[in-house]
XYZ file of C-alpha atoms in Angstrom:
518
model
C 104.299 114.042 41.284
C 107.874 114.517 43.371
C 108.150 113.000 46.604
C 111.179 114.312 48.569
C 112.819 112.008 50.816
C 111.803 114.122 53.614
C 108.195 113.670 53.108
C 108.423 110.081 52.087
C 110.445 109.805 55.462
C 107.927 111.368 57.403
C 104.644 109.545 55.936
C 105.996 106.166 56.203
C 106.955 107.017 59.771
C 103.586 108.304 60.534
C 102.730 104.619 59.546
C 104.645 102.838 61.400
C 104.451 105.170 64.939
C 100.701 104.656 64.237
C 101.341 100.729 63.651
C 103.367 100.613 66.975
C 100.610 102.201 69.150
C 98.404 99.842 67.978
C 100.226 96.981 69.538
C 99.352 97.496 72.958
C 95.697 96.910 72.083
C 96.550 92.786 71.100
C 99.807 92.284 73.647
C 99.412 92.327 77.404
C 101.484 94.896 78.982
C 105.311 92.849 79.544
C 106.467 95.824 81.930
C 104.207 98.050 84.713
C 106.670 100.755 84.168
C 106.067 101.261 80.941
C 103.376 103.295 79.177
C 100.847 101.064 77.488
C 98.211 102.971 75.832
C 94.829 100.643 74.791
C 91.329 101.257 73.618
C 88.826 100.665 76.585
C 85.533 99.178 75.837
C 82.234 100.948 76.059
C 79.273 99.595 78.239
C 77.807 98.160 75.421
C 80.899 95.949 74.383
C 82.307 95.062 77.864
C 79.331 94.918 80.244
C 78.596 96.644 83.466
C 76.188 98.970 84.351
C 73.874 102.318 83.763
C 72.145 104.419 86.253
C 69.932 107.810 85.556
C 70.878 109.849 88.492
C 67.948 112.961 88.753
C 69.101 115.492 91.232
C 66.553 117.391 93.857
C 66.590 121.185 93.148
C 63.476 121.609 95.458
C 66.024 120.696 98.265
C 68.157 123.266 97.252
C 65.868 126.039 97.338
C 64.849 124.673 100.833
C 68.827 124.261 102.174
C 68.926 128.284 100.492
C 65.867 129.369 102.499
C 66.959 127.655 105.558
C 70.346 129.601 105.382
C 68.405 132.525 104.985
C 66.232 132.459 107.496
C 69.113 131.473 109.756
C 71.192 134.740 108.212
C 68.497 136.678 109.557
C 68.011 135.429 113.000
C 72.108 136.478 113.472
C 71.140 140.058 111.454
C 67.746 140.831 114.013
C 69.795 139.314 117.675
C 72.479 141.935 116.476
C 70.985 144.629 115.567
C 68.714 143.726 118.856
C 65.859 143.218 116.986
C 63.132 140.289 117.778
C 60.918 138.328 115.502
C 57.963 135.660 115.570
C 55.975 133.156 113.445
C 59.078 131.880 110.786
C 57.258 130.520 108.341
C 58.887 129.088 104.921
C 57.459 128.190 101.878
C 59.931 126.023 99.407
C 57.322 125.753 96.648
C 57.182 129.833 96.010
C 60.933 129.978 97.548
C 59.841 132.894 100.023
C 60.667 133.292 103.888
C 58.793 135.272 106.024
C 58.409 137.015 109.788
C 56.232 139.018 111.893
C 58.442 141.726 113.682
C 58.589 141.556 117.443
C 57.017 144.840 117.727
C 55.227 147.429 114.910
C 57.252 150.038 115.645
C 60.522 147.840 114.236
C 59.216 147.287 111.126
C 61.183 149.979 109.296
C 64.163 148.392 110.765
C 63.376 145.095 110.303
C 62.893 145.974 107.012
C 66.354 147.642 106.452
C 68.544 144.953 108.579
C 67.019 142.184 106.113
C 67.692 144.454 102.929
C 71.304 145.037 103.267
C 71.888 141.370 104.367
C 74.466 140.076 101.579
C 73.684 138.117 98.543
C 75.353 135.547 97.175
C 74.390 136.744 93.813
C 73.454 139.824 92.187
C 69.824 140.095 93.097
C 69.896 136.636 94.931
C 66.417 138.015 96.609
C 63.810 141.043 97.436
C 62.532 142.063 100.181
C 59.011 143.271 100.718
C 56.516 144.085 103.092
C 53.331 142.045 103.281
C 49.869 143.757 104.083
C 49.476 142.017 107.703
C 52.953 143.594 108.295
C 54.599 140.222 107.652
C 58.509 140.723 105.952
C 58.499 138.504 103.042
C 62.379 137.302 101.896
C 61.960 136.283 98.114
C 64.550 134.257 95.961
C 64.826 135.461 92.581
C 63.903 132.592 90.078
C 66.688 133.657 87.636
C 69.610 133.375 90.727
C 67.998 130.039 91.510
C 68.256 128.717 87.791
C 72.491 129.687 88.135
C 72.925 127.792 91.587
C 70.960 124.953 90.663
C 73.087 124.754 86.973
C 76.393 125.380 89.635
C 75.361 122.716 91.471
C 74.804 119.682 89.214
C 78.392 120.484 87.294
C 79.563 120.509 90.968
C 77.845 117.301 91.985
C 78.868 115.447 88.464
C 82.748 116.085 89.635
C 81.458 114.884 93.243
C 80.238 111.863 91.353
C 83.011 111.171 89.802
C 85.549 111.929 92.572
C 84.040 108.864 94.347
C 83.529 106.760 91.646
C 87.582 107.311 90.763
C 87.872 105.900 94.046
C 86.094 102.595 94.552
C 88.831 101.965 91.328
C 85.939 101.611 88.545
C 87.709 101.774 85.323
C 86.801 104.052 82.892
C 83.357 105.409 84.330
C 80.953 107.535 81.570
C 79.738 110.391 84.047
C 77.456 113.350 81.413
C 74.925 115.619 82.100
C 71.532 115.243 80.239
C 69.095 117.900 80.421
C 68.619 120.395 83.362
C 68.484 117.822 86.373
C 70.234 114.424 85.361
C 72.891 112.956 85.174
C 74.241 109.345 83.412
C 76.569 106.893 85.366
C 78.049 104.307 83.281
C 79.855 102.077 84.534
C 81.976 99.261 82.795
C 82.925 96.017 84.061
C 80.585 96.278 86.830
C 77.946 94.019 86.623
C 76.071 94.874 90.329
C 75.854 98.956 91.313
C 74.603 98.300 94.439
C 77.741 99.534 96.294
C 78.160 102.900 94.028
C 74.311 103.339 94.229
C 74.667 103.462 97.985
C 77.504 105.886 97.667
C 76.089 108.305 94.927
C 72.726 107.946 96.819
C 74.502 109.688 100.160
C 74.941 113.115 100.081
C 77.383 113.142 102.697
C 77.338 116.593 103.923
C 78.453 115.973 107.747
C 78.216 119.567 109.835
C 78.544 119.938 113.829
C 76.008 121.729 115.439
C 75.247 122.353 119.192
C 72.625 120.341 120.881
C 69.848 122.488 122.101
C 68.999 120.979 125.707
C 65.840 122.559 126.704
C 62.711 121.433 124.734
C 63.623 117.594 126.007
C 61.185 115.523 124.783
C 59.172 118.226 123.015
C 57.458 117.103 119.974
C 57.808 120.602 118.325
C 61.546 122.021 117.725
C 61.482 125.584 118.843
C 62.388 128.183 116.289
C 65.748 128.100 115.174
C 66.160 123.989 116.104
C 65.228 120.564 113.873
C 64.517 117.619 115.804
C 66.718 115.024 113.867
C 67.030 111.273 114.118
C 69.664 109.530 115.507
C 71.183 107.264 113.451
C 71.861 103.969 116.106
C 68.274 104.629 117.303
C 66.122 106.313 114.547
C 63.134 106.376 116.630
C 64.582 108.959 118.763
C 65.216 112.616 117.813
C 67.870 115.315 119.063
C 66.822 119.287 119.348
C 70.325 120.420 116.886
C 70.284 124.091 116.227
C 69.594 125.274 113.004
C 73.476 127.233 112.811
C 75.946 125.060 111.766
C 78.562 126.129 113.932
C 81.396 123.854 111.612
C 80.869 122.959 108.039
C 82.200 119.385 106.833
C 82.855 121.689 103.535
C 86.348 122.598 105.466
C 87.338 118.840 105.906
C 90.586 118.058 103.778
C 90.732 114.418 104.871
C 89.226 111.718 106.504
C 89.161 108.023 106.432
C 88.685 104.502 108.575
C 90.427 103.866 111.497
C 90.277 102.230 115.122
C 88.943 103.561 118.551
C 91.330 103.095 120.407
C 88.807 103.217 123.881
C 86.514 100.329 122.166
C 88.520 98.947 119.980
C 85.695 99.423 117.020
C 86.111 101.184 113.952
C 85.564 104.669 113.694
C 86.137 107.274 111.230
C 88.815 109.735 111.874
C 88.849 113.535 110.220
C 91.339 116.472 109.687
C 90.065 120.419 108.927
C 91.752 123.073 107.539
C 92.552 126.164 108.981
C 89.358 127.703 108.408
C 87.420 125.092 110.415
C 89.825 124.025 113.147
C 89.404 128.019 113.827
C 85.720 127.421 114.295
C 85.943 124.105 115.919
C 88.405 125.503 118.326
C 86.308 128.353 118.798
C 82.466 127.094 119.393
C 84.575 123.878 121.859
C 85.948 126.652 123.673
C 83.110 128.918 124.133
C 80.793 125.745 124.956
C 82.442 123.307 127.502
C 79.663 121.305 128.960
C 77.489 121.209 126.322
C 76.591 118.789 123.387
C 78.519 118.863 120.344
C 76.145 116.936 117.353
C 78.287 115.753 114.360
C 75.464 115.235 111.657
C 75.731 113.265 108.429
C 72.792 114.153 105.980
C 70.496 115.135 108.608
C 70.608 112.034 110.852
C 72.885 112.559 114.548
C 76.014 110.015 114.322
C 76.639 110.811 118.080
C 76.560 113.998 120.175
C 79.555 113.827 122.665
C 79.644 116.180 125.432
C 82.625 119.136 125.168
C 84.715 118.514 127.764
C 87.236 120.834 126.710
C 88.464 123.372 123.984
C 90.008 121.179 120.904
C 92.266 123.117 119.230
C 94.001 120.926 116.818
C 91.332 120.586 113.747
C 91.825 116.498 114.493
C 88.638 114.322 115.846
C 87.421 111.036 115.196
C 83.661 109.386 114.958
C 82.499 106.752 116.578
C 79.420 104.807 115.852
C 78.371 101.313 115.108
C 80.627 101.256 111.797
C 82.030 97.584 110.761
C 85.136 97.935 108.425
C 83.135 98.482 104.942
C 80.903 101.681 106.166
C 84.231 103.314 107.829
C 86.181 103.064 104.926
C 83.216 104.366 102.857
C 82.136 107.143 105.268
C 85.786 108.337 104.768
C 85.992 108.026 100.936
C 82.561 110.443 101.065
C 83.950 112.986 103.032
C 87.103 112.985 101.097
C 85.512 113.196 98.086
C 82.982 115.937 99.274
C 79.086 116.501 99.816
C 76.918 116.502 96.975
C 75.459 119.860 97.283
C 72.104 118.369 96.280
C 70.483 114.846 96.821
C 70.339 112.276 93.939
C 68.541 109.677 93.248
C 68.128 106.760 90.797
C 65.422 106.783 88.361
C 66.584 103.910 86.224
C 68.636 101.037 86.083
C 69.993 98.937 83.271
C 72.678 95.938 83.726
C 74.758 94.496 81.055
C 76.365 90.970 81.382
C 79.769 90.277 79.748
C 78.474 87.775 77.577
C 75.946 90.418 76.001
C 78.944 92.465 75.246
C 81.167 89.309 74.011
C 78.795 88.948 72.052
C 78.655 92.322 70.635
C 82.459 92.403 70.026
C 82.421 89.476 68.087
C 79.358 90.363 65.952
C 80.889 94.149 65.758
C 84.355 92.316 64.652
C 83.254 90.166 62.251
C 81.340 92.731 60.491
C 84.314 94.883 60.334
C 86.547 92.384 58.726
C 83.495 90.805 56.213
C 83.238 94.473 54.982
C 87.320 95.399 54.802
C 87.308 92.527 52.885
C 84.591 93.268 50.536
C 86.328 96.710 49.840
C 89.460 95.162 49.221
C 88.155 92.650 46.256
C 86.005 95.508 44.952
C 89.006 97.553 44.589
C 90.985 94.827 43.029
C 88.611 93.746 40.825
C 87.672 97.520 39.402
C 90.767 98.812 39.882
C 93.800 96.492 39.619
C 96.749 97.506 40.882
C 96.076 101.270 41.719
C 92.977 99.472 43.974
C 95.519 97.232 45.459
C 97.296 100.696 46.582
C 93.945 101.868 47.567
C 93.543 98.740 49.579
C 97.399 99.102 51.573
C 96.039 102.753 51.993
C 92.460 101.336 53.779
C 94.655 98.844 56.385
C 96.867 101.878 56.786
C 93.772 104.156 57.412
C 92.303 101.338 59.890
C 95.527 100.738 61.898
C 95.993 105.071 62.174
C 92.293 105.002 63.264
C 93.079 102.964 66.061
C 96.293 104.268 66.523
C 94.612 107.298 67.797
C 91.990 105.843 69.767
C 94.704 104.178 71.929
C 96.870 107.107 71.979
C 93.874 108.806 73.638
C 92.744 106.273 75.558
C 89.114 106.768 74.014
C 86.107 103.985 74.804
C 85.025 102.171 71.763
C 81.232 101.141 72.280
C 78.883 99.116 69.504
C 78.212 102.526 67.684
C 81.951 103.618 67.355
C 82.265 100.262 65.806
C 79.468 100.866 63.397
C 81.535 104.393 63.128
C 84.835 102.277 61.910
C 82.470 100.282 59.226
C 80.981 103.121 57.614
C 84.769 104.727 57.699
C 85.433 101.831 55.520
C 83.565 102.507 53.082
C 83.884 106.178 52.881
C 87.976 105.949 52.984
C 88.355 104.817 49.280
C 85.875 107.123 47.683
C 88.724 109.130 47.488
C 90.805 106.313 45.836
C 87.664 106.082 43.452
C 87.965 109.569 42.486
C 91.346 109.878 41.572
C 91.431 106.527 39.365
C 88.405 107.328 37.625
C 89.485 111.037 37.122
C 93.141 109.485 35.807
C 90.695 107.166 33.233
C 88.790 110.689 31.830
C 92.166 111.787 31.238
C 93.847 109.046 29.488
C 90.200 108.364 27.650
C 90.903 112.678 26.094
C 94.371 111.398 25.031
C 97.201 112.724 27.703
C 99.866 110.492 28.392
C 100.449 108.395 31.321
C 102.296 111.072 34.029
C 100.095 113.834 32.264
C 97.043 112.071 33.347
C 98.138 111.186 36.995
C 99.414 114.614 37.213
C 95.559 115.834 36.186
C 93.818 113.166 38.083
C 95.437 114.076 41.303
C 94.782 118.229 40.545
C 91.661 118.110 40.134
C 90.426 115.091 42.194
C 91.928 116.842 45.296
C 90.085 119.651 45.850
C 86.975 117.524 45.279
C 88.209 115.408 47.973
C 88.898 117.968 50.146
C 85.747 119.920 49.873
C 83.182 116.692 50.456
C 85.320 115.633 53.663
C 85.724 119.167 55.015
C 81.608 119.116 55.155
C 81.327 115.706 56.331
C 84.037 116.974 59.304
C 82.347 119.497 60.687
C 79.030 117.788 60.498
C 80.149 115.059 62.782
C 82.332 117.372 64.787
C 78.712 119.206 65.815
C 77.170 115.977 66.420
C 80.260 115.043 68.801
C 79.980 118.154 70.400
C 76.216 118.413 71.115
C 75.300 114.832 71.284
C 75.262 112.376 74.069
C 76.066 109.078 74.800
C 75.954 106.614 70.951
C 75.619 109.373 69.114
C 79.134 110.812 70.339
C 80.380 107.689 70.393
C 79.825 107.035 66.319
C 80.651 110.752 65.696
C 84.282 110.352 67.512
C 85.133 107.051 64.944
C 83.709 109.034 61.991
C 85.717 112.219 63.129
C 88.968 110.479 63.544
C 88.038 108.823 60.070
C 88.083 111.325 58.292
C 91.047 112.428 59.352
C 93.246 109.411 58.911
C 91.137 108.654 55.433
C 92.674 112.160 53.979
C 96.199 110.924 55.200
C 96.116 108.083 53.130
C 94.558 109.038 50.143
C 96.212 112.104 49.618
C 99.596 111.066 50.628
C 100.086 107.419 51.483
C 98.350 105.903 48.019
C 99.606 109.129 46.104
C 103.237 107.986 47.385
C 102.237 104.120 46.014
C 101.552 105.151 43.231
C 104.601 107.973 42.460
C 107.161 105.912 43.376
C 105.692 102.905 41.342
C 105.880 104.632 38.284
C 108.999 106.275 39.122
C 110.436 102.888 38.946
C 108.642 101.261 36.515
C 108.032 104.207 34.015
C 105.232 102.095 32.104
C 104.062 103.156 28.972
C 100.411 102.740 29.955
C 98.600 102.873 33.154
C 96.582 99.598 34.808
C 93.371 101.655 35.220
């Protein structure tokens, strides 16, 4: 029942720090400098739109075999080894060869078995009755790089979504193979569909100049498109002799020969090593730069470049420059992805949603507060300065964290409402059992707090950790409601146990009243 001035200090600045932070949320911002912390509306409340992303693991097993089979090719030419009829199979993730001769089977054999993996039993290796070597990928090291590579393309996602300057963007996982965009505010996702739908992995490769016009690539090429005239192909080796994985920037620019815009790039030290290399090794030959399997342009080497500095030229106008450079900034997705649904929200669906979400919080704070008056008197009128206090904390926190408030956080807030003076309930009525067996006023509020408190404790410690599991393994609402409840709960033990407590201490420290308005 004794408040020190130390802890009345420190709960009625708790109040007021929370009552400052929620300012920002109903002033505009007076200053830039300043920090200005605010809740940020959900999809649901603000508009914009939603797009289920499912990412392509079959290509991945087919980019793995392909690497593979071009792993060996280096392994047999070095250990001067030949082989014939390549043949893979992306469905049952094998890759398989005849050796050049029988009698270089056994080594064959051995030169593909000690080839590294990438994994701990990444493959096997086995001979096949015709005499064929059959390359395997285990299923179980295929399950961990196709789980490494959707966390890595979700951070790809959202690398390039940070930079178009959507605010706020909702990027989770769901399931094995998807993930969820959300995106606020924007009401048409045609431009970020085009850029998540581009996987933007741009390699150089060396133009293979003898099976012109050939229908079939020989082993070891791909006859890719060009992208100004897709109805032609170019023989590009299979080796990628520079990887755009060692870009570390790259954005629009001008040609200064045509005076179009190109694209201009920068590598690190790892590829302007290789690029230096393979342009020195290869003067008079064709150099392809390839973005997602299409030829940009194929210039011919005319001599070694040794500064890790190029540029691209193609027919780019301003927009497909700039966001050909914001791609290979923000990196290639290691797998394709592609949109399997769509959903647009207008802003007046979400106006509308604030207001209905709005007015249902106020109609229901205010049908607490005249219940508690009404029942209660004037310990409910502490109860209700404890449920505004509770409310203003709640949001307090939300803005502190910058959090995103959607429809079901809203519906979170409600149902805090409610829940926050059960508490309140529990103590008055437990103070009435008392004073009904005959204590005397402090007795009773002494009593009523005892043994209310641990009641209170126990019922919101298993209502906290119930919500804290369904924030942690739920997705989308569901996290959203949790988060309000969560916070809730938190703010609604605050208040009960020390802001009304204090209310009603310091009331009847001043008053000392005979008998007790319960």
């Amino acid at each position: 029942m004794y408040y020190s001035r130390i802890k009345l200090f420190s709960v009625i600045s708790v109040c007021l720090i929370g009552l400052m932070l929620c300012v920002p949320n109903f002033v505009r911002k007076p200053v830039a400098s300043i920090p200005w912390p605010q809740i940020h509306l959900g999809l649901d409340l603000r508009g914009g739109s939603y797009l289920l992303m499912q990412v392509d693991l079959s290509s991945l097993t087919h980019d793995r075999l392909q690497s593979l089979a071009d792993s060996v090719r280096q392994s047999l030419l070095t250990a001067g080894l030949g082989y014939r009829n390549i043949a893979l199979d992306t469905k049952q993730g094998t890759f398989s060869f005849q050796p050049r001769d029988p009698s270089e089977k056994d080594r064959d054999f051995r030169t593909v078995n000690d080839m590294p993996r990438a994994v701990a039993d990444e493959f096997t290796v086995t001979t096949r009755p015709d005499g064929a070597i059959l390359l395997t990928l285990s299923p179980d090291a295929m399950k961990t790089r196709a789980r490494d590579a959707v966390t890595q393309a979700i951070e790809i996602v959202r690398r390039r979504i940070d930079a178009t300057g959507a605010v706020d963007p909702e990027i989770t996982r769901q399931g094995e193979d998807r993930i969820i965009v959300e995106l606020p505010g924007i009401s048409d996702p045609q431009h970020i569909k085009a850029l998540l739908g581009t996987t933007a992995r741009m390699t150089f490769r060396l133009v293979d100049e003898t099976p012109a016009g050939s229908a079939v690539a020989p082993p070891g090429d791909t006859l890719l498109p060009l992208t100004e005239s897709p109805g032609q192909t170019l023989a590009v080796r299979d080796h990628i002799d520079v990887d755009g994985a060692d870009l570390v920037n790259a954005g629009a620019t001008t040609d200064d020969q045509s005076g179009g815009w190109a694209v201009s790039f920068t590598l690190n030290s790892v590829g302007t090593r290789a690029f230096a290399g393979v342009t020195q090794a290869n003067v008079g030959r064709r150099f392809a730069i390839v973005l997602d399997n299409k030829v940009i342009e194929a210039p011919v080497i005319r001599s070694a470049i040794t500064g890790g500095n190029g540029i691209i030229t193609g027919n780019f106008d301003a927009r497909k420059a700039t966001d050909l450079g914001l791609l290979l900034r923000a990196g290639a997705l290691p797998v394709p992805l592609t949109v399997i649904e769509e959903r647009s929200i207008g802003p007046s669906l979400g106006a509308d949603s604030i207001r209905a979400g709005a007015l249902s919080l106020m109609v229901g704070f205010l049908l607490v507060i005249v219940f508690m008056a009404l029942f209660y008197g004037r310990f409910g009128w502490y109860a209700n300065i404890a449920l505004f206090a509770n409310v203003t904390l709640m949001l307090a926190i939300l803005s502190l964290f910058g959090a995103t408030l959607t429809l079901p956080g809203m519906a979170g807030m409600l149902l805090t409402l409610g829940m926050a003076v059960d508490a309140n309930i529990l103590i008055v009525e437990r103070i009435r059992e008392e004073l009904g067996r005959g204590r005397t006023a402090l007795a009773a509020m002494q009593a009523g707090f005892e043994r209310a408190t641990g009641t209170i404790l126990d019922s919101n410690a298993t209502a906290f950790l119930a919500h804290v599991m369904l924030f942690v393994f739920g997705t989308g609402p569901v996290r959203g409601f949790a988060l309000t409840i969560t916070i809730g709960i938190a703010t609604t033990l605050f208040t009960t146990l020390l802001l009304s407590r204090l209310l009603m201490v310091r009331w009847y420290a001043l008053t000392r009243p005979s008998s007790l308005p319960v």
